[in-house]
Amino acid sequence: MDAVDMIAAAGFEVVEAANANEAIGILEALGIAETDLPEGRRFLPKPCSPTDDVAVCET
């Protein structure tokens, strides 16, 4: 199970990107700027921990 599967299994909608450039392109296509992201946003470090990653998404 990878990070996308873990987050999706917890009931969240997941948008997957292969790399940072693709992620930025997705955000730009959705019209989401860095200033639109929530204050206190969190980076999910690797290796992924299912419990920790889902807990971050729930907050």
Short mmCIF file of N, CA and C in Angstrom, two decimals:
data_model
loop_
_atom_site.label_atom_id
_atom_site.label_comp_id
_atom_site.label_asym_id
_atom_site.label_seq_id
_atom_site.Cartn_x
_atom_site.Cartn_y
_atom_site.Cartn_z
N MET A 1 0.86 -1.18 0.00
CA MET A 1 0.00 0.00 0.00
C MET A 1 0.90 1.23 0.00
N ASP A 2 0.65 2.14 -0.94
CA ASP A 2 1.45 3.37 -0.99
C ASP A 2 0.68 4.52 -0.34
N ALA A 3 1.30 5.69 -0.31
CA ALA A 3 0.70 6.85 0.36
C ALA A 3 -0.66 7.21 -0.22
N VAL A 4 -0.79 7.15 -1.55
CA VAL A 4 -2.07 7.47 -2.19
C VAL A 4 -3.15 6.52 -1.70
N ASP A 5 -2.83 5.23 -1.66
CA ASP A 5 -3.81 4.24 -1.20
C ASP A 5 -4.19 4.48 0.26
N MET A 6 -3.20 4.81 1.10
CA MET A 6 -3.47 5.03 2.52
C MET A 6 -4.44 6.18 2.73
N ILE A 7 -4.19 7.29 2.03
CA ILE A 7 -5.03 8.48 2.20
C ILE A 7 -6.41 8.24 1.62
N ALA A 8 -6.49 7.61 0.45
CA ALA A 8 -7.78 7.30 -0.17
C ALA A 8 -8.59 6.34 0.69
N ALA A 9 -7.94 5.35 1.27
CA ALA A 9 -8.63 4.38 2.12
C ALA A 9 -9.21 5.04 3.37
N ALA A 10 -8.63 6.17 3.76
CA ALA A 10 -9.14 6.91 4.92
C ALA A 10 -10.30 7.82 4.55
N GLY A 11 -10.69 7.81 3.25
CA GLY A 11 -11.86 8.57 2.83
C GLY A 11 -11.59 9.92 2.20
N PHE A 12 -10.33 10.23 1.93
CA PHE A 12 -9.98 11.51 1.34
C PHE A 12 -9.86 11.39 -0.18
N GLU A 13 -10.18 12.48 -0.90
CA GLU A 13 -9.95 12.52 -2.34
C GLU A 13 -8.47 12.80 -2.56
N VAL A 14 -7.84 12.02 -3.40
CA VAL A 14 -6.40 12.14 -3.62
C VAL A 14 -6.14 12.55 -5.06
N VAL A 15 -5.26 13.52 -5.24
CA VAL A 15 -4.77 13.90 -6.56
C VAL A 15 -3.30 13.55 -6.57
N GLU A 16 -2.92 12.65 -7.46
CA GLU A 16 -1.56 12.12 -7.47
C GLU A 16 -0.68 12.85 -8.49
N ALA A 17 0.56 13.13 -8.09
CA ALA A 17 1.54 13.75 -8.99
C ALA A 17 2.83 12.94 -8.93
N ALA A 18 3.48 12.79 -10.07
CA ALA A 18 4.71 12.00 -10.14
C ALA A 18 5.91 12.73 -9.55
N ASN A 19 5.85 14.08 -9.56
CA ASN A 19 6.98 14.85 -9.06
C ASN A 19 6.50 16.27 -8.72
N ALA A 20 7.43 17.08 -8.22
CA ALA A 20 7.06 18.43 -7.79
C ALA A 20 6.56 19.29 -8.94
N ASN A 21 7.19 19.18 -10.10
CA ASN A 21 6.74 19.98 -11.24
C ASN A 21 5.32 19.63 -11.65
N GLU A 22 5.00 18.35 -11.65
CA GLU A 22 3.64 17.93 -11.98
C GLU A 22 2.66 18.42 -10.92
N ALA A 23 3.05 18.37 -9.66
CA ALA A 23 2.18 18.85 -8.58
C ALA A 23 1.89 20.34 -8.73
N ILE A 24 2.91 21.11 -9.06
CA ILE A 24 2.71 22.55 -9.26
C ILE A 24 1.78 22.78 -10.44
N GLY A 25 1.96 22.02 -11.52
CA GLY A 25 1.07 22.13 -12.67
C GLY A 25 -0.37 21.83 -12.33
N ILE A 26 -0.58 20.82 -11.50
CA ILE A 26 -1.94 20.46 -11.07
C ILE A 26 -2.55 21.61 -10.26
N LEU A 27 -1.79 22.14 -9.32
CA LEU A 27 -2.29 23.25 -8.50
C LEU A 27 -2.61 24.46 -9.37
N GLU A 28 -1.74 24.75 -10.32
CA GLU A 28 -1.99 25.89 -11.22
C GLU A 28 -3.23 25.65 -12.07
N ALA A 29 -3.41 24.44 -12.58
CA ALA A 29 -4.58 24.11 -13.40
C ALA A 29 -5.87 24.23 -12.60
N LEU A 30 -5.79 23.93 -11.31
CA LEU A 30 -6.96 24.04 -10.43
C LEU A 30 -7.17 25.47 -9.94
N GLY A 31 -6.23 26.36 -10.27
CA GLY A 31 -6.34 27.74 -9.83
C GLY A 31 -6.03 27.92 -8.36
N ILE A 32 -5.21 27.03 -7.83
CA ILE A 32 -4.86 27.10 -6.41
C ILE A 32 -3.44 27.65 -6.30
N ALA A 33 -3.31 28.74 -5.59
CA ALA A 33 -2.00 29.36 -5.37
C ALA A 33 -1.49 28.96 -3.99
N GLU A 34 -0.21 29.15 -3.77
CA GLU A 34 0.36 28.83 -2.46
C GLU A 34 -0.37 29.55 -1.34
N THR A 35 -0.83 30.76 -1.61
CA THR A 35 -1.54 31.52 -0.58
C THR A 35 -2.92 30.95 -0.29
N ASP A 36 -3.43 30.07 -1.17
CA ASP A 36 -4.72 29.43 -0.93
C ASP A 36 -4.61 28.21 -0.03
N LEU A 37 -3.41 27.72 0.15
CA LEU A 37 -3.22 26.54 1.00
C LEU A 37 -3.37 26.95 2.46
N PRO A 38 -3.85 26.05 3.28
CA PRO A 38 -4.07 26.39 4.69
C PRO A 38 -2.78 26.76 5.41
N GLU A 39 -2.90 27.75 6.28
CA GLU A 39 -1.77 28.09 7.13
C GLU A 39 -1.46 26.86 7.99
N GLY A 40 -0.21 26.60 8.21
CA GLY A 40 0.15 25.44 9.02
C GLY A 40 0.15 24.14 8.24
N ARG A 41 0.12 24.25 6.89
CA ARG A 41 0.13 23.03 6.08
C ARG A 41 1.34 22.20 6.46
N ARG A 42 1.25 20.90 6.23
CA ARG A 42 2.30 19.99 6.68
C ARG A 42 2.88 19.21 5.51
N PHE A 43 4.16 18.95 5.57
CA PHE A 43 4.85 18.10 4.62
C PHE A 43 4.79 16.68 5.16
N LEU A 44 4.49 15.72 4.30
CA LEU A 44 4.45 14.32 4.72
C LEU A 44 5.78 13.67 4.36
N PRO A 45 6.66 13.49 5.34
CA PRO A 45 7.99 12.94 5.06
C PRO A 45 7.94 11.46 4.72
N LYS A 46 8.97 11.01 4.04
CA LYS A 46 9.11 9.58 3.74
C LYS A 46 10.17 9.01 4.66
N PRO A 47 10.08 7.78 5.06
CA PRO A 47 9.07 6.81 4.66
C PRO A 47 7.71 7.15 5.27
N CYS A 48 6.69 6.79 4.55
CA CYS A 48 5.32 7.10 4.98
C CYS A 48 4.89 6.20 6.12
N SER A 49 4.22 6.79 7.07
CA SER A 49 3.60 6.05 8.17
C SER A 49 2.10 6.21 8.00
N PRO A 50 1.38 5.12 7.75
CA PRO A 50 -0.07 5.24 7.53
C PRO A 50 -0.78 6.00 8.64
N THR A 51 -0.46 5.71 9.87
CA THR A 51 -1.13 6.37 10.99
C THR A 51 -0.83 7.86 11.02
N ASP A 52 0.43 8.22 10.87
CA ASP A 52 0.83 9.63 10.92
C ASP A 52 0.27 10.41 9.74
N ASP A 53 0.34 9.85 8.54
CA ASP A 53 -0.13 10.56 7.35
C ASP A 53 -1.63 10.80 7.39
N VAL A 54 -2.40 9.82 7.80
CA VAL A 54 -3.85 9.99 7.90
C VAL A 54 -4.18 11.00 9.00
N ALA A 55 -3.46 10.96 10.11
CA ALA A 55 -3.70 11.92 11.20
C ALA A 55 -3.46 13.34 10.72
N VAL A 56 -2.43 13.56 9.91
CA VAL A 56 -2.15 14.90 9.37
C VAL A 56 -3.30 15.36 8.50
N CYS A 57 -3.83 14.47 7.68
CA CYS A 57 -4.94 14.83 6.78
C CYS A 57 -6.22 15.13 7.56
N GLU A 58 -6.40 14.50 8.69
CA GLU A 58 -7.61 14.71 9.48
C GLU A 58 -7.60 16.02 10.25
N THR A 59 -6.43 16.63 10.40
CA THR A 59 -6.36 17.90 11.14
C THR A 59 -6.48 19.08 10.23
#
